[in-house]
mmCIF file with all atom_site columns, C-alpha atoms in Angstrom:
data_model
loop_
_atom_site.group_PDB
_atom_site.id
_atom_site.type_symbol
_atom_site.label_atom_id
_atom_site.label_alt_id
_atom_site.label_comp_id
_atom_site.label_asym_id
_atom_site.label_entity_id
_atom_site.label_seq_id
_atom_site.pdbx_PDB_ins_code
_atom_site.Cartn_x
_atom_site.Cartn_y
_atom_site.Cartn_z
_atom_site.occupancy
_atom_site.B_iso_or_equiv
_atom_site.pdbx_formal_charge
_atom_site.auth_seq_id
_atom_site.auth_comp_id
_atom_site.auth_asym_id
_atom_site.auth_atom_id
_atom_site.pdbx_PDB_model_num
ATOM 1   C CA . SER O 1 1   ? -65.743 1.860   -21.968 1.00 0.00 ? 1   SER O CA 1
ATOM 2   C CA . TYR O 1 2   ? -63.812 -1.132  -23.219 1.00 0.00 ? 2   TYR O CA 1
ATOM 3   C CA . GLU O 1 3   ? -63.464 -4.102  -20.873 1.00 0.00 ? 3   GLU O CA 1
ATOM 4   C CA . LEU O 1 4   ? -61.352 -7.221  -20.744 1.00 0.00 ? 4   LEU O CA 1
ATOM 5   C CA . THR O 1 5   ? -63.074 -10.074 -18.919 1.00 0.00 ? 5   THR O CA 1
ATOM 6   C CA . GLN O 1 6   ? -61.139 -12.587 -16.827 1.00 0.00 ? 6   GLN O CA 1
ATOM 7   C CA . PRO O 1 7   ? -62.368 -15.261 -14.403 1.00 0.00 ? 7   PRO O CA 1
ATOM 8   C CA . PRO O 1 8   ? -61.876 -14.143 -10.794 1.00 0.00 ? 8   PRO O CA 1
ATOM 9   C CA . SER O 1 9   ? -60.092 -17.286 -9.761  1.00 0.00 ? 9   SER O CA 1
ATOM 10  C CA . VAL O 1 10  ? -58.528 -20.488 -10.985 1.00 0.00 ? 10  VAL O CA 1
ATOM 11  C CA . SER O 1 11  ? -57.431 -23.357 -8.768  1.00 0.00 ? 11  SER O CA 1
ATOM 12  C CA . VAL O 1 12  ? -54.951 -25.992 -9.849  1.00 0.00 ? 12  VAL O CA 1
ATOM 13  C CA . SER O 1 13  ? -52.955 -28.799 -8.267  1.00 0.00 ? 13  SER O CA 1
ATOM 14  C CA . PRO O 1 14  ? -49.167 -28.777 -8.494  1.00 0.00 ? 14  PRO O CA 1
ATOM 15  C CA . GLY O 1 15  ? -47.940 -30.255 -11.755 1.00 0.00 ? 15  GLY O CA 1
ATOM 16  C CA . GLN O 1 16  ? -51.249 -29.708 -13.505 1.00 0.00 ? 16  GLN O CA 1
ATOM 17  C CA . THR O 1 17  ? -52.108 -27.114 -16.158 1.00 0.00 ? 17  THR O CA 1
ATOM 18  C CA . ALA O 1 18  ? -53.741 -23.769 -15.416 1.00 0.00 ? 18  ALA O CA 1
ATOM 19  C CA . ARG O 1 19  ? -55.533 -21.877 -18.159 1.00 0.00 ? 19  ARG O CA 1
ATOM 20  C CA . ILE O 1 20  ? -56.608 -18.270 -17.707 1.00 0.00 ? 20  ILE O CA 1
ATOM 21  C CA . THR O 1 21  ? -58.810 -16.631 -20.299 1.00 0.00 ? 21  THR O CA 1
ATOM 22  C CA . CYS O 1 22  ? -59.240 -12.991 -21.211 1.00 0.00 ? 22  CYS O CA 1
ATOM 23  C CA . SER O 1 23  ? -62.044 -11.866 -23.500 1.00 0.00 ? 23  SER O CA 1
ATOM 24  C CA . GLY O 1 24  ? -62.488 -8.587  -25.333 1.00 0.00 ? 24  GLY O CA 1
ATOM 25  C CA . ASP O 1 25  ? -64.037 -7.422  -28.580 1.00 0.00 ? 25  ASP O CA 1
ATOM 26  C CA . ALA O 1 26  ? -60.864 -5.753  -29.839 1.00 0.00 ? 26  ALA O CA 1
ATOM 27  C CA . LEU O 1 27  ? -58.544 -8.685  -29.170 1.00 0.00 ? 27  LEU O CA 1
ATOM 28  C CA . PRO O 1 28  ? -58.625 -9.924  -32.779 1.00 0.00 ? 28  PRO O CA 1
ATOM 29  C CA . LYS O 1 29  ? -56.970 -6.622  -33.770 1.00 0.00 ? 29  LYS O CA 1
ATOM 30  C CA . GLN O 1 30  ? -54.876 -5.752  -30.724 1.00 0.00 ? 30  GLN O CA 1
ATOM 31  C CA . TYR O 1 31  ? -52.043 -7.618  -29.042 1.00 0.00 ? 31  TYR O CA 1
ATOM 32  C CA . ALA O 1 32  ? -52.494 -8.947  -25.530 1.00 0.00 ? 32  ALA O CA 1
ATOM 33  C CA . TYR O 1 33  ? -49.996 -8.970  -22.703 1.00 0.00 ? 33  TYR O CA 1
ATOM 34  C CA . TRP O 1 34  ? -49.991 -10.937 -19.467 1.00 0.00 ? 34  TRP O CA 1
ATOM 35  C CA . TYR O 1 35  ? -48.586 -9.944  -16.090 1.00 0.00 ? 35  TYR O CA 1
ATOM 36  C CA . GLN O 1 36  ? -47.974 -11.905 -12.908 1.00 0.00 ? 36  GLN O CA 1
ATOM 37  C CA . GLN O 1 37  ? -48.284 -10.053 -9.607  1.00 0.00 ? 37  GLN O CA 1
ATOM 38  C CA . LYS O 1 38  ? -47.390 -11.498 -6.237  1.00 0.00 ? 38  LYS O CA 1
ATOM 39  C CA . PRO O 1 39  ? -48.504 -9.826  -2.977  1.00 0.00 ? 39  PRO O CA 1
ATOM 40  C CA . GLY O 1 40  ? -46.651 -6.615  -2.256  1.00 0.00 ? 40  GLY O CA 1
ATOM 41  C CA . GLN O 1 41  ? -44.731 -6.722  -5.525  1.00 0.00 ? 41  GLN O CA 1
ATOM 42  C CA . ALA O 1 42  ? -44.884 -4.940  -8.843  1.00 0.00 ? 42  ALA O CA 1
ATOM 43  C CA . PRO O 1 43  ? -46.325 -6.843  -11.800 1.00 0.00 ? 43  PRO O CA 1
ATOM 44  C CA . VAL O 1 44  ? -43.985 -8.860  -14.001 1.00 0.00 ? 44  VAL O CA 1
ATOM 45  C CA . LEU O 1 45  ? -44.506 -9.257  -17.743 1.00 0.00 ? 45  LEU O CA 1
ATOM 46  C CA . VAL O 1 46  ? -44.807 -12.956 -18.597 1.00 0.00 ? 46  VAL O CA 1
ATOM 47  C CA . ILE O 1 47  ? -46.249 -12.838 -22.130 1.00 0.00 ? 47  ILE O CA 1
ATOM 48  C CA . TYR O 1 48  ? -46.237 -10.131 -24.821 1.00 0.00 ? 48  TYR O CA 1
ATOM 49  C CA . LYS O 1 49  ? -47.685 -9.970  -28.339 1.00 0.00 ? 49  LYS O CA 1
ATOM 50  C CA . ASP O 1 50  ? -50.203 -12.699 -27.449 1.00 0.00 ? 50  ASP O CA 1
ATOM 51  C CA . SER O 1 51  ? -47.672 -15.505 -27.260 1.00 0.00 ? 51  SER O CA 1
ATOM 52  C CA . GLU O 1 52  ? -44.103 -14.234 -26.949 1.00 0.00 ? 52  GLU O CA 1
ATOM 53  C CA . ARG O 1 53  ? -42.202 -14.958 -23.753 1.00 0.00 ? 53  ARG O CA 1
ATOM 54  C CA . PRO O 1 54  ? -39.699 -12.421 -22.376 1.00 0.00 ? 54  PRO O CA 1
ATOM 55  C CA . SER O 1 55  ? -36.244 -13.659 -21.533 1.00 0.00 ? 55  SER O CA 1
ATOM 56  C CA . GLY O 1 56  ? -36.072 -15.128 -18.060 1.00 0.00 ? 56  GLY O CA 1
ATOM 57  C CA . ILE O 1 57  ? -39.686 -16.283 -18.003 1.00 0.00 ? 57  ILE O CA 1
ATOM 58  C CA . PRO O 1 58  ? -39.966 -20.077 -17.612 1.00 0.00 ? 58  PRO O CA 1
ATOM 59  C CA . GLU O 1 59  ? -41.092 -22.083 -20.624 1.00 0.00 ? 59  GLU O CA 1
ATOM 60  C CA . ARG O 1 60  ? -44.104 -23.365 -18.694 1.00 0.00 ? 60  ARG O CA 1
ATOM 61  C CA . PHE O 1 61  ? -45.750 -19.988 -19.378 1.00 0.00 ? 61  PHE O CA 1
ATOM 62  C CA . SER O 1 62  ? -47.344 -19.738 -22.817 1.00 0.00 ? 62  SER O CA 1
ATOM 63  C CA . GLY O 1 63  ? -49.963 -17.617 -24.520 1.00 0.00 ? 63  GLY O CA 1
ATOM 64  C CA . SER O 1 64  ? -52.418 -18.135 -27.331 1.00 0.00 ? 64  SER O CA 1
ATOM 65  C CA . SER O 1 65  ? -55.132 -16.248 -29.138 1.00 0.00 ? 65  SER O CA 1
ATOM 66  C CA . SER O 1 66  ? -58.373 -17.255 -30.803 1.00 0.00 ? 66  SER O CA 1
ATOM 67  C CA . GLY O 1 67  ? -60.873 -14.677 -31.937 1.00 0.00 ? 67  GLY O CA 1
ATOM 68  C CA . THR O 1 68  ? -61.971 -12.466 -29.068 1.00 0.00 ? 68  THR O CA 1
ATOM 69  C CA . THR O 1 69  ? -60.255 -14.591 -26.421 1.00 0.00 ? 69  THR O CA 1
ATOM 70  C CA . VAL O 1 70  ? -56.635 -14.881 -25.390 1.00 0.00 ? 70  VAL O CA 1
ATOM 71  C CA . THR O 1 71  ? -55.382 -17.540 -23.009 1.00 0.00 ? 71  THR O CA 1
ATOM 72  C CA . LEU O 1 72  ? -52.448 -17.752 -20.633 1.00 0.00 ? 72  LEU O CA 1
ATOM 73  C CA . THR O 1 73  ? -51.423 -21.341 -19.987 1.00 0.00 ? 73  THR O CA 1
ATOM 74  C CA . ILE O 1 74  ? -49.182 -22.421 -17.142 1.00 0.00 ? 74  ILE O CA 1
ATOM 75  C CA . SER O 1 75  ? -48.033 -25.990 -17.694 1.00 0.00 ? 75  SER O CA 1
ATOM 76  C CA . GLY O 1 76  ? -46.727 -28.018 -14.793 1.00 0.00 ? 76  GLY O CA 1
ATOM 77  C CA . VAL O 1 77  ? -47.828 -25.450 -12.235 1.00 0.00 ? 77  VAL O CA 1
ATOM 78  C CA . GLN O 1 78  ? -45.490 -24.891 -9.317  1.00 0.00 ? 78  GLN O CA 1
ATOM 79  C CA . ALA O 1 79  ? -46.248 -23.449 -5.892  1.00 0.00 ? 79  ALA O CA 1
ATOM 80  C CA . GLU O 1 80  ? -44.337 -20.290 -6.828  1.00 0.00 ? 80  GLU O CA 1
ATOM 81  C CA . ASP O 1 81  ? -46.855 -19.617 -9.621  1.00 0.00 ? 81  ASP O CA 1
ATOM 82  C CA . GLU O 1 82  ? -49.544 -18.725 -7.086  1.00 0.00 ? 82  GLU O CA 1
ATOM 83  C CA . ALA O 1 83  ? -50.269 -15.089 -7.862  1.00 0.00 ? 83  ALA O CA 1
ATOM 84  C CA . ASP O 1 84  ? -52.683 -12.689 -9.515  1.00 0.00 ? 84  ASP O CA 1
ATOM 85  C CA . TYR O 1 85  ? -52.548 -12.582 -13.302 1.00 0.00 ? 85  TYR O CA 1
ATOM 86  C CA . TYR O 1 86  ? -53.693 -9.638  -15.420 1.00 0.00 ? 86  TYR O CA 1
ATOM 87  C CA . CYS O 1 87  ? -54.207 -9.389  -19.139 1.00 0.00 ? 87  CYS O CA 1
ATOM 88  C CA . GLN O 1 88  ? -53.679 -6.056  -20.915 1.00 0.00 ? 88  GLN O CA 1
ATOM 89  C CA . SER O 1 89  ? -54.620 -4.858  -24.336 1.00 0.00 ? 89  SER O CA 1
ATOM 90  C CA . ALA O 1 90  ? -55.803 -1.740  -26.136 1.00 0.00 ? 90  ALA O CA 1
ATOM 91  C CA . ASP O 1 91  ? -59.164 -0.580  -27.370 1.00 0.00 ? 91  ASP O CA 1
ATOM 92  C CA . SER O 1 92  ? -59.759 0.663   -30.900 1.00 0.00 ? 92  SER O CA 1
ATOM 93  C CA . SER O 1 93  ? -58.418 4.127   -30.003 1.00 0.00 ? 93  SER O CA 1
ATOM 94  C CA . GLY O 1 94  ? -55.191 2.772   -28.533 1.00 0.00 ? 94  GLY O CA 1
ATOM 95  C CA . THR O 1 95  ? -56.088 3.265   -24.877 1.00 0.00 ? 95  THR O CA 1
ATOM 96  C CA . TYR O 1 96  ? -54.548 0.539   -22.763 1.00 0.00 ? 96  TYR O CA 1
ATOM 97  C CA . VAL O 1 97  ? -56.899 -1.488  -20.575 1.00 0.00 ? 97  VAL O CA 1
ATOM 98  C CA . PHE O 1 98  ? -56.202 -4.159  -17.978 1.00 0.00 ? 98  PHE O CA 1
ATOM 99  C CA . GLY O 1 99  ? -58.419 -7.086  -17.195 1.00 0.00 ? 99  GLY O CA 1
ATOM 100 C CA . SER O 1 100 ? -59.833 -7.395  -13.694 1.00 0.00 ? 100 SER O CA 1
ATOM 101 C CA . GLY O 1 101 ? -57.320 -10.052 -12.753 1.00 0.00 ? 101 GLY O CA 1
ATOM 102 C CA . THR O 1 102 ? -57.387 -13.763 -11.970 1.00 0.00 ? 102 THR O CA 1
ATOM 103 C CA . LYS O 1 103 ? -56.148 -15.211 -8.723  1.00 0.00 ? 103 LYS O CA 1
ATOM 104 C CA . VAL O 1 104 ? -54.365 -18.498 -9.299  1.00 0.00 ? 104 VAL O CA 1
ATOM 105 C CA . THR O 1 105 ? -54.377 -20.777 -6.279  1.00 0.00 ? 105 THR O CA 1
ATOM 106 C CA . VAL O 1 106 ? -52.093 -23.788 -6.160  1.00 0.00 ? 106 VAL O CA 1
ATOM 107 C CA . LEU O 1 107 ? -53.845 -26.428 -4.080  1.00 0.00 ? 107 LEU O CA 1
ATOM 108 C CA . GLN W 2 1   ? -30.223 -3.601  -16.002 1.00 0.00 ? 1   GLN W CA 1
ATOM 109 C CA . VAL W 2 2   ? -32.889 -0.938  -16.286 1.00 0.00 ? 2   VAL W CA 1
ATOM 110 C CA . GLN W 2 3   ? -34.360 0.233   -13.004 1.00 0.00 ? 3   GLN W CA 1
ATOM 111 C CA . LEU W 2 4   ? -37.209 2.612   -12.287 1.00 0.00 ? 4   LEU W CA 1
ATOM 112 C CA . GLN W 2 5   ? -37.890 4.308   -8.973  1.00 0.00 ? 5   GLN W CA 1
ATOM 113 C CA . GLU W 2 6   ? -40.928 6.344   -8.007  1.00 0.00 ? 6   GLU W CA 1
ATOM 114 C CA . SER W 2 7   ? -40.661 9.215   -5.562  1.00 0.00 ? 7   SER W CA 1
ATOM 115 C CA . GLY W 2 8   ? -43.010 11.784  -4.113  1.00 0.00 ? 8   GLY W CA 1
ATOM 116 C CA . PRO W 2 9   ? -45.269 12.537  -1.147  1.00 0.00 ? 9   PRO W CA 1
ATOM 117 C CA . GLY W 2 10  ? -47.109 9.603   0.353   1.00 0.00 ? 10  GLY W CA 1
ATOM 118 C CA . LEU W 2 11  ? -49.921 11.796  1.658   1.00 0.00 ? 11  LEU W CA 1
ATOM 119 C CA . VAL W 2 12  ? -51.871 14.385  -0.302  1.00 0.00 ? 12  VAL W CA 1
ATOM 120 C CA . LYS W 2 13  ? -54.828 16.452  0.869   1.00 0.00 ? 13  LYS W CA 1
ATOM 121 C CA . PRO W 2 14  ? -58.141 16.337  -0.987  1.00 0.00 ? 14  PRO W CA 1
ATOM 122 C CA . SER W 2 15  ? -58.465 18.880  -3.833  1.00 0.00 ? 15  SER W CA 1
ATOM 123 C CA . GLN W 2 16  ? -54.675 19.236  -4.063  1.00 0.00 ? 16  GLN W CA 1
ATOM 124 C CA . THR W 2 17  ? -52.353 17.977  -6.792  1.00 0.00 ? 17  THR W CA 1
ATOM 125 C CA . LEU W 2 18  ? -50.561 14.645  -6.548  1.00 0.00 ? 18  LEU W CA 1
ATOM 126 C CA . SER W 2 19  ? -47.015 14.840  -7.919  1.00 0.00 ? 19  SER W CA 1
ATOM 127 C CA . LEU W 2 20  ? -44.756 11.865  -8.535  1.00 0.00 ? 20  LEU W CA 1
ATOM 128 C CA . THR W 2 21  ? -41.435 11.440  -10.297 1.00 0.00 ? 21  THR W CA 1
ATOM 129 C CA . CYS W 2 22  ? -39.934 8.315   -11.814 1.00 0.00 ? 22  CYS W CA 1
ATOM 130 C CA . THR W 2 23  ? -36.147 8.146   -12.084 1.00 0.00 ? 23  THR W CA 1
ATOM 131 C CA . VAL W 2 24  ? -34.782 5.765   -14.700 1.00 0.00 ? 24  VAL W CA 1
ATOM 132 C CA . SER W 2 25  ? -31.334 4.220   -14.337 1.00 0.00 ? 25  SER W CA 1
ATOM 133 C CA . GLY W 2 26  ? -29.431 1.725   -16.438 1.00 0.00 ? 26  GLY W CA 1
ATOM 134 C CA . GLY W 2 27  ? -30.761 3.127   -19.699 1.00 0.00 ? 27  GLY W CA 1
ATOM 135 C CA . SER W 2 28  ? -31.583 6.379   -21.438 1.00 0.00 ? 28  SER W CA 1
ATOM 136 C CA . ILE W 2 29  ? -35.091 7.770   -21.277 1.00 0.00 ? 29  ILE W CA 1
ATOM 137 C CA . SER W 2 30  ? -34.331 9.419   -24.621 1.00 0.00 ? 30  SER W CA 1
ATOM 138 C CA . SER W 2 31  ? -34.291 6.088   -26.435 1.00 0.00 ? 31  SER W CA 1
ATOM 139 C CA . GLY W 2 32  ? -36.852 6.179   -29.188 1.00 0.00 ? 32  GLY W CA 1
ATOM 140 C CA . ASP W 2 33  ? -37.701 2.543   -28.605 1.00 0.00 ? 33  ASP W CA 1
ATOM 141 C CA . TYR W 2 34  ? -39.817 3.088   -25.507 1.00 0.00 ? 34  TYR W CA 1
ATOM 142 C CA . TYR W 2 35  ? -42.741 4.874   -23.985 1.00 0.00 ? 35  TYR W CA 1
ATOM 143 C CA . TRP W 2 36  ? -42.792 5.728   -20.296 1.00 0.00 ? 36  TRP W CA 1
ATOM 144 C CA . SER W 2 37  ? -45.977 4.860   -18.437 1.00 0.00 ? 37  SER W CA 1
ATOM 145 C CA . TRP W 2 38  ? -47.846 5.525   -15.225 1.00 0.00 ? 38  TRP W CA 1
ATOM 146 C CA . ILE W 2 39  ? -50.159 2.844   -13.860 1.00 0.00 ? 39  ILE W CA 1
ATOM 147 C CA . ARG W 2 40  ? -52.006 2.714   -10.550 1.00 0.00 ? 40  ARG W CA 1
ATOM 148 C CA . GLN W 2 41  ? -53.606 0.089   -8.379  1.00 0.00 ? 41  GLN W CA 1
ATOM 149 C CA . HIS W 2 42  ? -56.278 0.880   -5.840  1.00 0.00 ? 42  HIS W CA 1
ATOM 150 C CA . PRO W 2 43  ? -55.903 -1.058  -2.550  1.00 0.00 ? 43  PRO W CA 1
ATOM 151 C CA . GLY W 2 44  ? -56.880 -4.662  -3.103  1.00 0.00 ? 44  GLY W CA 1
ATOM 152 C CA . LYS W 2 45  ? -57.991 -3.941  -6.672  1.00 0.00 ? 45  LYS W CA 1
ATOM 153 C CA . GLY W 2 46  ? -56.774 -4.319  -10.221 1.00 0.00 ? 46  GLY W CA 1
ATOM 154 C CA . LEU W 2 47  ? -54.464 -2.245  -12.392 1.00 0.00 ? 47  LEU W CA 1
ATOM 155 C CA . GLU W 2 48  ? -55.463 1.003   -14.102 1.00 0.00 ? 48  GLU W CA 1
ATOM 156 C CA . TRP W 2 49  ? -53.394 2.513   -16.906 1.00 0.00 ? 49  TRP W CA 1
ATOM 157 C CA . ILE W 2 50  ? -53.034 6.286   -16.503 1.00 0.00 ? 50  ILE W CA 1
ATOM 158 C CA . GLY W 2 51  ? -51.016 7.251   -19.562 1.00 0.00 ? 51  GLY W CA 1
ATOM 159 C CA . TYR W 2 52  ? -47.610 7.385   -21.161 1.00 0.00 ? 52  TYR W CA 1
ATOM 160 C CA . ILE W 2 53  ? -45.102 9.791   -22.637 1.00 0.00 ? 53  ILE W CA 1
ATOM 161 C CA . TYR W 2 54  ? -42.561 9.489   -25.429 1.00 0.00 ? 54  TYR W CA 1
ATOM 162 C CA . TYR W 2 55  ? -39.107 11.055  -25.189 1.00 0.00 ? 55  TYR W CA 1
ATOM 163 C CA . SER W 2 56  ? -40.265 13.751  -27.621 1.00 0.00 ? 56  SER W CA 1
ATOM 164 C CA . GLY W 2 57  ? -42.938 14.839  -25.157 1.00 0.00 ? 57  GLY W CA 1
ATOM 165 C CA . SER W 2 58  ? -45.889 13.289  -26.939 1.00 0.00 ? 58  SER W CA 1
ATOM 166 C CA . THR W 2 59  ? -48.429 11.980  -24.456 1.00 0.00 ? 59  THR W CA 1
ATOM 167 C CA . TYR W 2 60  ? -51.439 9.692   -24.402 1.00 0.00 ? 60  TYR W CA 1
ATOM 168 C CA . TYR W 2 61  ? -53.852 9.453   -21.505 1.00 0.00 ? 61  TYR W CA 1
ATOM 169 C CA . ASN W 2 62  ? -56.620 7.242   -20.266 1.00 0.00 ? 62  ASN W CA 1
ATOM 170 C CA . PRO W 2 63  ? -59.743 9.252   -21.189 1.00 0.00 ? 63  PRO W CA 1
ATOM 171 C CA . SER W 2 64  ? -61.151 8.642   -17.712 1.00 0.00 ? 64  SER W CA 1
ATOM 172 C CA . LEU W 2 65  ? -58.262 10.649  -16.204 1.00 0.00 ? 65  LEU W CA 1
ATOM 173 C CA . LYS W 2 66  ? -57.262 12.863  -19.100 1.00 0.00 ? 66  LYS W CA 1
ATOM 174 C CA . SER W 2 67  ? -58.731 16.057  -17.697 1.00 0.00 ? 67  SER W CA 1
ATOM 175 C CA . ARG W 2 68  ? -56.748 15.732  -14.453 1.00 0.00 ? 68  ARG W CA 1
ATOM 176 C CA . ALA W 2 69  ? -53.528 13.949  -15.425 1.00 0.00 ? 69  ALA W CA 1
ATOM 177 C CA . THR W 2 70  ? -50.376 15.509  -16.836 1.00 0.00 ? 70  THR W CA 1
ATOM 178 C CA . ILE W 2 71  ? -47.268 13.507  -17.672 1.00 0.00 ? 71  ILE W CA 1
ATOM 179 C CA . SER W 2 72  ? -44.013 15.292  -18.431 1.00 0.00 ? 72  SER W CA 1
ATOM 180 C CA . ILE W 2 73  ? -40.442 14.247  -19.177 1.00 0.00 ? 73  ILE W CA 1
ATOM 181 C CA . ASP W 2 74  ? -37.012 15.618  -18.270 1.00 0.00 ? 74  ASP W CA 1
ATOM 182 C CA . THR W 2 75  ? -34.468 13.919  -20.483 1.00 0.00 ? 75  THR W CA 1
ATOM 183 C CA . SER W 2 76  ? -31.563 15.775  -18.837 1.00 0.00 ? 76  SER W CA 1
ATOM 184 C CA . ARG W 2 77  ? -32.375 14.097  -15.523 1.00 0.00 ? 77  ARG W CA 1
ATOM 185 C CA . ASN W 2 78  ? -33.605 10.812  -17.030 1.00 0.00 ? 78  ASN W CA 1
ATOM 186 C CA . GLN W 2 79  ? -36.904 11.317  -15.255 1.00 0.00 ? 79  GLN W CA 1
ATOM 187 C CA . PHE W 2 80  ? -40.565 11.531  -16.068 1.00 0.00 ? 80  PHE W CA 1
ATOM 188 C CA . SER W 2 81  ? -43.359 12.772  -13.864 1.00 0.00 ? 81  SER W CA 1
ATOM 189 C CA . LEU W 2 82  ? -47.056 12.539  -13.145 1.00 0.00 ? 82  LEU W CA 1
ATOM 190 C CA . LYS W 2 83  ? -49.306 15.272  -11.845 1.00 0.00 ? 83  LYS W CA 1
ATOM 191 C CA . LEU W 2 84  ? -52.903 14.465  -10.952 1.00 0.00 ? 84  LEU W CA 1
ATOM 192 C CA . SER W 2 85  ? -55.029 17.438  -10.008 1.00 0.00 ? 85  SER W CA 1
ATOM 193 C CA . SER W 2 86  ? -58.105 17.812  -7.784  1.00 0.00 ? 86  SER W CA 1
ATOM 194 C CA . VAL W 2 87  ? -57.511 14.515  -6.012  1.00 0.00 ? 87  VAL W CA 1
ATOM 195 C CA . THR W 2 88  ? -60.099 12.772  -3.869  1.00 0.00 ? 88  THR W CA 1
ATOM 196 C CA . ALA W 2 89  ? -60.003 9.688   -1.675  1.00 0.00 ? 89  ALA W CA 1
ATOM 197 C CA . ALA W 2 90  ? -60.730 7.677   -4.834  1.00 0.00 ? 90  ALA W CA 1
ATOM 198 C CA . ASP W 2 91  ? -57.209 8.499   -6.028  1.00 0.00 ? 91  ASP W CA 1
ATOM 199 C CA . THR W 2 92  ? -55.650 6.641   -3.095  1.00 0.00 ? 92  THR W CA 1
ATOM 200 C CA . ALA W 2 93  ? -53.597 3.929   -4.749  1.00 0.00 ? 93  ALA W CA 1
ATOM 201 C CA . VAL W 2 94  ? -50.185 2.447   -5.355  1.00 0.00 ? 94  VAL W CA 1
ATOM 202 C CA . TYR W 2 95  ? -48.699 4.316   -8.297  1.00 0.00 ? 95  TYR W CA 1
ATOM 203 C CA . TYR W 2 96  ? -46.254 2.527   -10.580 1.00 0.00 ? 96  TYR W CA 1
ATOM 204 C CA . CYS W 2 97  ? -44.031 3.858   -13.322 1.00 0.00 ? 97  CYS W CA 1
ATOM 205 C CA . ALA W 2 98  ? -43.071 1.467   -16.086 1.00 0.00 ? 98  ALA W CA 1
ATOM 206 C CA . ARG W 2 99  ? -41.244 1.210   -19.397 1.00 0.00 ? 99  ARG W CA 1
ATOM 207 C CA . ASP W 2 100 ? -43.406 0.350   -22.364 1.00 0.00 ? 100 ASP W CA 1
ATOM 208 C CA . ARG W 2 101 ? -41.818 -1.199  -25.407 1.00 0.00 ? 101 ARG W CA 1
ATOM 209 C CA . GLU W 2 102 ? -44.204 -0.727  -28.313 1.00 0.00 ? 102 GLU W CA 1
ATOM 210 C CA . GLY W 2 103 ? -45.689 -4.133  -28.909 1.00 0.00 ? 103 GLY W CA 1
ATOM 211 C CA . GLY W 2 104 ? -43.574 -5.438  -26.076 1.00 0.00 ? 104 GLY W CA 1
ATOM 212 C CA . GLY W 2 105 ? -45.661 -4.584  -23.052 1.00 0.00 ? 105 GLY W CA 1
ATOM 213 C CA . GLU W 2 106 ? -44.603 -2.926  -19.803 1.00 0.00 ? 106 GLU W CA 1
ATOM 214 C CA . ASP W 2 107 ? -41.317 -4.761  -19.445 1.00 0.00 ? 107 ASP W CA 1
ATOM 215 C CA . TYR W 2 108 ? -39.772 -2.904  -16.494 1.00 0.00 ? 108 TYR W CA 1
ATOM 216 C CA . TRP W 2 109 ? -41.641 -1.535  -13.481 1.00 0.00 ? 109 TRP W CA 1
ATOM 217 C CA . GLY W 2 110 ? -40.801 0.532   -10.456 1.00 0.00 ? 110 GLY W CA 1
ATOM 218 C CA . GLN W 2 111 ? -41.537 -0.939  -7.046  1.00 0.00 ? 111 GLN W CA 1
ATOM 219 C CA . GLY W 2 112 ? -44.590 1.296   -6.666  1.00 0.00 ? 112 GLY W CA 1
ATOM 220 C CA . THR W 2 113 ? -45.383 4.026   -4.177  1.00 0.00 ? 113 THR W CA 1
ATOM 221 C CA . LEU W 2 114 ? -48.522 4.300   -2.068  1.00 0.00 ? 114 LEU W CA 1
ATOM 222 C CA . VAL W 2 115 ? -50.224 7.667   -2.208  1.00 0.00 ? 115 VAL W CA 1
ATOM 223 C CA . THR W 2 116 ? -52.991 8.295   0.297   1.00 0.00 ? 116 THR W CA 1
ATOM 224 C CA . VAL W 2 117 ? -55.429 11.139  -0.178  1.00 0.00 ? 117 VAL W CA 1
ATOM 225 C CA . SER W 2 118 ? -56.640 12.303  3.206   1.00 0.00 ? 118 SER W CA 1
ATOM 226 C CA . SER W 2 119 ? -56.986 15.465  5.200   1.00 0.00 ? 119 SER W CA 1
#
């Protein structure tokens, strides 16, 4: 079955830049989406169509795509950004898949 | 503001059928712009997409659950539902309903409901 690969964890100091990668063979042909999930809460969409930001999401969140890898970048990380982040995309048949998630720790 | 709310039993016995309903408020489930999804999260684990339904009744399922999952829609009540048959302890999870905007991701989510499978 199709898999999206994310690093388990990323640590970053406040004010620095966090980059979270997501790799998958179908990513050149399928859009990627990114979600932020804090403990005990439902996920929140932070990036759609690889790089689009929903209204209400701070500008410090951005997305990019290159080949089989998409990247979520959090610029000027704040303590409130500490959370789990999941990428989502589809395989060649259109079945949605989530990545395994990356825990972002703000030092 | 669109809101989604899951409801249903929090405890289901093994081999029985899990049944959940998602009530949508603040918008019409009959809008052709959206799909309506079910997603689950096992305790302490990642997200798993179960499937979605369109207002017309068209459905698409995760192949890993397709034989056991059924998603239906009731446009008169602005609700959609999930049934998962022959459950085991492995189906214990938080179940979320969400709105999927084609190309736009799951942009609105319910708060989630924990379903425990246990005798």
